[in-house]
Amino acid sequence: MTEHYQHRARKRFGQNFLHDAGVIHRILRAIHALPGEHVLEIGPGQGALTEGLLSSGARLDVIELDKDLIPLLNLKYGSNPQFSLNQGDALKFDFSRLGAEPHSLRVVGNLPYNISTPLIFHLLDNAGLIRDMHFMLQKEVVERLAAEPGGGDWGRLSIMVQYHCRVEHLFNVGPGAFSPPPKVDSAIVRLVPHTVLPHPAKDHRLLEQVVREAFNQRRKTLRNTLKTLLSAAQIEAAGVDGSKRPEQLDLASFVRLADQLAN
Ligand code: SAM
């Protein structure tokens, strides 16, 4: 059907369409959707992943922002009773509308790179509905998501996402797999929300505040960067060495600092 339909990829929607069949299969294998499951695809585009997701027998909701792609998606998949098309902005989408059971929704997307971080945070606000997420992202972003303390990639994104999720960097994808090719390398990441948080904070907004403040000046010591929030005594009471720099601290230490702020 696509041969009768020419869609010009739009930069402002972050459109880089997957065309490498080998990469598409590898992504679908990693997701491994099954009949009876409920999958949400963000940004189906021209359907590169949609096709295989639907043929798995799973129920599939998609959210696509570009109005011009809606007729094509309807034409290709609209007659399938397992398929629901939502036109709109995934950043503003109310995921509770999907009627998903707790910890059931499987979220998938070759995401527009400009919205990937805010979208992940929007999804994490609904983490209780989600079983797992598989995303194609800029490789650097995946490296930050999957980072460990001690290195330059460890920062606000790693900590806030790892607070909610187990993160797996699955594999890298070169620009040639897309049309048009992006200027950067990409990678597939799997995020699995914890059913029980390993390091629950008393108030996760305070954790966000401490982490943001600490990494505002990542070269400085914690004693220095956190002085408007926590006294040296409070930092010590959290069992944290104030002479360390933020990138040396693990998630559990940040949670203890946030809990000092809550006291
Ligand atoms: N999944 C397709 C593929 O792999 O070929 C398309 C991927 S393309 C990188 C990103 C898709 O997300 C485009 O179809 C774009 O129109 C759509 N998109 C961009 N911003 C969006 C938003 N805020 N909400 C939903 N979809 C969006």
CSV table of C-alpha atoms and ligand atoms in Angstrom, one decimal:
chain,number,residue,atom,x,y,z
A,1,MET,CA,0.0,0.0,0.0
A,2,THR,CA,2.9,2.4,0.8
A,3,GLU,CA,3.9,2.6,-2.9
A,4,HIS,CA,0.7,4.7,-3.6
A,5,TYR,CA,1.5,7.0,-0.7
A,6,GLN,CA,4.5,9.3,-0.4
A,7,HIS,CA,5.0,10.9,3.0
A,8,ARG,CA,7.8,13.4,3.3
A,9,ALA,CA,9.6,12.9,6.6
A,10,ARG,CA,9.2,15.9,8.8
A,11,LYS,CA,12.1,17.1,10.9
A,12,ARG,CA,9.9,18.9,13.4
A,13,PHE,CA,8.2,15.6,14.3
A,14,GLY,CA,11.6,13.9,14.6
A,15,GLN,CA,10.7,11.6,11.7
A,16,ASN,CA,13.4,9.0,10.9
A,17,PHE,CA,11.6,6.0,9.7
A,18,LEU,CA,13.1,2.5,10.2
A,19,HIS,CA,13.6,0.6,6.9
A,20,ASP,CA,16.1,-2.1,7.8
A,21,ALA,CA,14.2,-5.4,8.1
A,22,GLY,CA,17.0,-7.0,10.2
A,23,VAL,CA,16.9,-4.2,12.8
A,24,ILE,CA,13.1,-4.2,12.8
A,25,HIS,CA,13.1,-8.0,13.5
A,26,ARG,CA,15.7,-7.7,16.2
A,27,ILE,CA,13.6,-5.0,18.0
A,28,LEU,CA,10.4,-7.1,17.7
A,29,ARG,CA,12.3,-10.2,19.0
A,30,ALA,CA,13.5,-8.1,22.0
A,31,ILE,CA,9.9,-7.0,22.8
A,32,HIS,CA,8.4,-10.5,22.2
A,33,ALA,CA,4.8,-9.4,22.4
A,34,LEU,CA,2.3,-12.2,22.9
A,35,PRO,CA,-1.4,-12.7,22.3
A,36,GLY,CA,-3.5,-11.3,25.2
A,37,GLU,CA,-0.9,-8.6,26.0
A,38,HIS,CA,-1.6,-4.9,25.8
A,39,VAL,CA,1.0,-2.9,23.8
A,40,LEU,CA,1.2,0.9,23.4
A,41,GLU,CA,3.3,2.2,20.5
A,42,ILE,CA,4.3,5.8,20.6
A,43,GLY,CA,4.9,7.4,17.2
A,44,PRO,CA,4.1,4.5,14.8
A,45,GLY,CA,5.0,6.7,11.8
A,46,GLN,CA,4.4,4.6,8.6
A,47,GLY,CA,4.1,1.4,10.7
A,48,ALA,CA,7.6,-0.1,10.6
A,49,LEU,CA,7.1,-1.7,14.0
A,50,THR,CA,3.3,-1.6,14.1
A,51,GLU,CA,3.0,-4.4,11.5
A,52,GLY,CA,4.9,-6.9,13.6
A,53,LEU,CA,3.4,-5.8,16.9
A,54,LEU,CA,-0.1,-6.5,15.5
A,55,SER,CA,0.8,-9.8,14.0
A,56,SER,CA,1.9,-11.0,17.4
A,57,GLY,CA,-1.8,-11.1,18.3
A,58,ALA,CA,-1.4,-8.5,21.1
A,59,ARG,CA,-3.9,-5.6,21.5
A,60,LEU,CA,-2.2,-2.5,20.2
A,61,ASP,CA,-2.9,1.2,20.9
A,62,VAL,CA,-0.8,3.7,19.0
A,63,ILE,CA,-0.4,7.5,19.5
A,64,GLU,CA,0.7,9.5,16.5
A,65,LEU,CA,1.1,13.3,16.5
A,66,ASP,CA,1.4,13.8,12.7
A,67,LYS,CA,-2.2,14.2,11.3
A,68,ASP,CA,-0.9,13.4,7.8
A,69,LEU,CA,0.0,9.8,8.8
A,70,ILE,CA,-3.4,9.0,10.2
A,71,PRO,CA,-5.1,8.0,6.9
A,72,LEU,CA,-2.3,5.7,6.1
A,73,LEU,CA,-2.3,4.0,9.5
A,74,ASN,CA,-6.1,3.6,9.3
A,75,LEU,CA,-5.9,2.2,5.8
A,76,LYS,CA,-3.3,-0.4,6.8
A,77,TYR,CA,-4.5,-1.5,10.2
A,78,GLY,CA,-7.9,0.1,10.9
A,79,SER,CA,-9.8,-3.0,10.1
A,80,ASN,CA,-8.0,-5.0,12.7
A,81,PRO,CA,-10.2,-5.2,15.9
A,82,GLN,CA,-7.0,-5.4,18.0
A,83,PHE,CA,-5.8,-1.9,16.8
A,84,SER,CA,-6.7,1.5,18.3
A,85,LEU,CA,-5.4,4.7,16.8
A,86,ASN,CA,-5.1,7.8,19.0
A,87,GLN,CA,-4.1,11.0,17.2
A,88,GLY,CA,-2.3,13.5,19.5
A,89,ASP,CA,0.7,14.4,21.5
A,90,ALA,CA,2.1,11.5,23.6
A,91,LEU,CA,3.5,14.2,26.0
A,92,LYS,CA,0.0,15.2,26.9
A,93,PHE,CA,-1.7,11.8,26.6
A,94,ASP,CA,-3.6,10.6,29.7
A,95,PHE,CA,-2.4,7.0,29.8
A,96,SER,CA,-5.1,6.0,32.3
A,97,ARG,CA,-7.5,6.4,29.4
A,98,LEU,CA,-6.2,3.1,27.9
A,99,GLY,CA,-7.9,1.0,30.7
A,100,ALA,CA,-4.8,-1.0,31.3
A,101,GLU,CA,-4.5,-3.4,34.3
A,102,PRO,CA,-1.7,-2.5,36.8
A,103,HIS,CA,1.8,-3.5,35.6
A,104,SER,CA,0.4,-4.7,32.3
A,105,LEU,CA,1.1,-2.1,29.6
A,106,ARG,CA,4.0,-2.8,27.3
A,107,VAL,CA,5.2,0.5,25.8
A,108,VAL,CA,7.2,0.6,22.6
A,109,GLY,CA,8.6,3.4,20.5
A,110,ASN,CA,11.2,4.5,18.0
A,111,LEU,CA,11.0,7.9,19.6
A,112,PRO,CA,11.5,11.4,18.3
A,113,TYR,CA,14.8,12.3,20.0
A,114,ASN,CA,13.7,15.8,21.0
A,115,ILE,CA,10.9,14.5,23.2
A,116,SER,CA,12.4,11.3,24.6
A,117,THR,CA,13.4,12.6,28.0
A,118,PRO,CA,10.2,14.4,28.9
A,119,LEU,CA,8.2,11.5,27.5
A,120,ILE,CA,10.1,9.0,29.7
A,121,PHE,CA,9.3,11.2,32.7
A,122,HIS,CA,5.6,11.5,31.7
A,123,LEU,CA,5.5,7.7,31.4
A,124,LEU,CA,7.1,7.2,34.8
A,125,ASP,CA,4.3,9.3,36.4
A,126,ASN,CA,2.2,6.3,35.3
A,127,ALA,CA,4.8,3.6,36.2
A,128,GLY,CA,2.1,1.6,38.1
A,129,LEU,CA,0.4,0.8,34.8
A,130,ILE,CA,3.5,-0.3,32.9
A,131,ARG,CA,5.1,-3.7,32.7
A,132,ASP,CA,8.0,-2.7,30.5
A,133,MET,CA,9.2,-0.1,27.9
A,134,HIS,CA,11.4,-0.6,24.8
A,135,PHE,CA,12.6,2.5,23.1
A,136,MET,CA,14.9,3.5,20.3
A,137,LEU,CA,16.8,6.5,21.6
A,138,GLN,CA,20.0,8.4,20.8
A,139,LYS,CA,22.8,6.2,21.9
A,140,GLU,CA,24.2,8.8,24.3
A,141,VAL,CA,20.9,9.0,26.1
A,142,VAL,CA,20.8,5.2,26.5
A,143,GLU,CA,24.3,5.3,28.0
A,144,ARG,CA,23.2,7.9,30.5
A,145,LEU,CA,20.0,5.9,31.4
A,146,ALA,CA,22.1,2.7,32.0
A,147,ALA,CA,25.1,4.4,33.6
A,148,GLU,CA,26.6,3.4,36.9
A,149,PRO,CA,27.9,5.8,39.6
A,150,GLY,CA,31.5,7.1,39.2
A,151,GLY,CA,31.5,8.0,35.5
A,152,GLY,CA,30.6,11.0,33.4
A,153,ASP,CA,27.3,9.5,32.2
A,154,TRP,CA,25.9,9.2,35.7
A,155,GLY,CA,23.6,12.1,36.4
A,156,ARG,CA,20.1,13.3,36.9
A,157,LEU,CA,18.6,11.1,34.1
A,158,SER,CA,20.3,7.9,35.3
A,159,ILE,CA,19.3,8.4,38.9
A,160,MET,CA,15.6,9.4,38.4
A,161,VAL,CA,15.0,6.6,35.9
A,162,GLN,CA,16.8,4.0,37.9
A,163,TYR,CA,14.8,5.1,41.0
A,164,HIS,CA,11.8,3.7,39.1
A,165,CYS,CA,13.2,1.1,36.7
A,166,ARG,CA,15.7,-1.6,35.9
A,167,VAL,CA,17.6,-0.4,32.8
A,168,GLU,CA,19.1,-2.6,30.1
A,169,HIS,CA,21.0,-1.3,27.1
A,170,LEU,CA,20.1,-4.0,24.5
A,171,PHE,CA,21.9,-3.1,21.3
A,172,ASN,CA,23.1,-0.2,19.1
A,173,VAL,CA,21.7,0.8,15.7
A,174,GLY,CA,23.6,2.8,13.1
A,175,PRO,CA,22.1,5.7,11.1
A,176,GLY,CA,21.8,3.6,7.9
A,177,ALA,CA,18.8,1.7,9.4
A,178,PHE,CA,16.7,4.9,9.0
A,179,SER,CA,15.3,7.0,6.3
A,180,PRO,CA,16.4,9.8,6.4
A,181,PRO,CA,19.5,8.7,8.4
A,182,PRO,CA,19.9,10.7,11.7
A,183,LYS,CA,23.2,12.4,12.5
A,184,VAL,CA,23.7,10.4,15.6
A,185,ASP,CA,24.0,6.7,16.6
A,186,SER,CA,20.9,5.1,18.2
A,187,ALA,CA,20.4,2.3,20.7
A,188,ILE,CA,17.5,0.1,22.0
A,189,VAL,CA,16.9,0.3,25.7
A,190,ARG,CA,14.6,-1.8,27.9
A,191,LEU,CA,13.1,-0.1,31.1
A,192,VAL,CA,11.3,-2.3,33.6
A,193,PRO,CA,9.5,-0.4,36.3
A,194,HIS,CA,10.1,-2.0,39.8
A,195,THR,CA,7.0,-3.5,41.3
A,196,VAL,CA,8.6,-2.7,44.7
A,197,LEU,CA,11.0,0.3,44.7
A,198,PRO,CA,14.5,-0.9,45.9
A,199,HIS,CA,15.3,2.5,47.5
A,200,PRO,CA,12.0,4.3,48.2
A,201,ALA,CA,12.3,8.0,49.2
A,202,LYS,CA,9.9,9.6,51.7
A,203,ASP,CA,9.0,12.1,49.1
A,204,HIS,CA,10.3,11.6,45.6
A,205,ARG,CA,9.9,15.3,44.7
A,206,LEU,CA,12.6,16.0,47.3
A,207,LEU,CA,14.8,13.4,45.7
A,208,GLU,CA,14.4,15.2,42.4
A,209,GLN,CA,15.3,18.5,44.1
A,210,VAL,CA,18.4,17.1,45.7
A,211,VAL,CA,19.6,15.4,42.5
A,212,ARG,CA,18.9,18.5,40.4
A,213,GLU,CA,20.8,20.8,42.9
A,214,ALA,CA,23.7,18.4,43.2
A,215,PHE,CA,24.3,18.0,39.5
A,216,ASN,CA,23.8,21.7,38.7
A,217,GLN,CA,27.5,22.0,39.4
A,218,ARG,CA,28.8,18.5,39.0
A,219,ARG,CA,32.5,19.5,39.6
A,220,LYS,CA,31.9,20.8,43.1
A,221,THR,CA,31.7,18.9,46.3
A,222,LEU,CA,28.3,17.9,47.7
A,223,ARG,CA,28.9,20.1,50.8
A,224,ASN,CA,29.1,23.1,48.5
A,225,THR,CA,26.4,22.3,46.0
A,226,LEU,CA,23.8,21.2,48.6
A,227,LYS,CA,24.5,24.0,51.1
A,228,THR,CA,21.2,25.8,50.4
A,229,LEU,CA,19.3,22.5,51.1
A,230,LEU,CA,21.2,20.6,53.7
A,231,SER,CA,23.7,21.4,56.5
A,232,ALA,CA,27.0,19.6,56.8
A,233,ALA,CA,25.5,17.7,59.8
A,234,GLN,CA,22.5,16.5,57.8
A,235,ILE,CA,24.8,15.3,55.0
A,236,GLU,CA,26.8,13.4,57.6
A,237,ALA,CA,23.7,12.0,59.2
A,238,ALA,CA,22.7,10.6,55.8
A,239,GLY,CA,26.0,8.7,55.9
A,240,VAL,CA,27.4,10.7,53.0
A,241,ASP,CA,30.9,12.1,52.7
A,242,GLY,CA,30.3,15.8,51.9
A,243,SER,CA,33.7,16.1,50.2
A,244,LYS,CA,32.6,13.8,47.4
A,245,ARG,CA,31.3,15.0,44.1
A,246,PRO,CA,27.8,14.1,43.0
A,247,GLU,CA,28.9,11.6,40.3
A,248,GLN,CA,30.5,9.5,43.0
A,249,LEU,CA,27.2,8.9,44.9
A,250,ASP,CA,24.9,6.0,44.2
A,251,LEU,CA,21.0,6.1,44.2
A,252,ALA,CA,20.7,4.9,47.8
A,253,SER,CA,22.9,7.8,49.0
A,254,PHE,CA,20.8,10.3,47.1
A,255,VAL,CA,17.7,8.8,48.7
A,256,ARG,CA,19.2,9.1,52.2
A,257,LEU,CA,20.0,12.8,51.5
A,258,ALA,CA,16.4,13.5,50.3
A,259,ASP,CA,15.1,11.8,53.4
A,260,GLN,CA,17.2,14.1,55.6
A,261,LEU,CA,15.5,17.0,53.8
A,262,ALA,CA,12.1,15.4,54.5
A,263,ASN,CA,12.9,15.2,58.3
B,1,SAM,N1,7.9,4.1,14.5
B,1,SAM,C1,8.2,4.6,13.2
B,1,SAM,C2,9.5,3.9,12.6
B,1,SAM,O1,10.2,3.3,13.4
B,1,SAM,O2,9.7,4.0,11.4
B,1,SAM,C3,8.5,6.1,13.2
B,1,SAM,C4,9.6,6.6,14.1
B,1,SAM,S1,9.9,8.4,14.0
B,1,SAM,C5,11.5,8.4,14.7
B,1,SAM,C6,9.0,9.1,15.3
B,1,SAM,C7,7.5,9.1,15.1
B,1,SAM,O3,6.9,9.8,16.3
B,1,SAM,C8,7.0,9.9,13.9
B,1,SAM,O4,6.0,9.2,13.3
B,1,SAM,C9,6.4,11.2,14.5
B,1,SAM,O5,5.4,11.8,13.7
B,1,SAM,C10,5.9,10.8,15.8
B,1,SAM,N2,5.8,11.8,16.9
B,1,SAM,C11,6.6,12.9,17.0
B,1,SAM,N3,6.3,13.6,18.1
B,1,SAM,C12,5.3,12.9,18.7
B,1,SAM,C13,4.5,13.1,19.9
B,1,SAM,N4,4.7,14.2,20.6
B,1,SAM,N5,3.5,12.3,20.2
B,1,SAM,C14,3.3,11.2,19.4
B,1,SAM,N6,4.0,10.9,18.3
B,1,SAM,C15,5.0,11.8,17.9
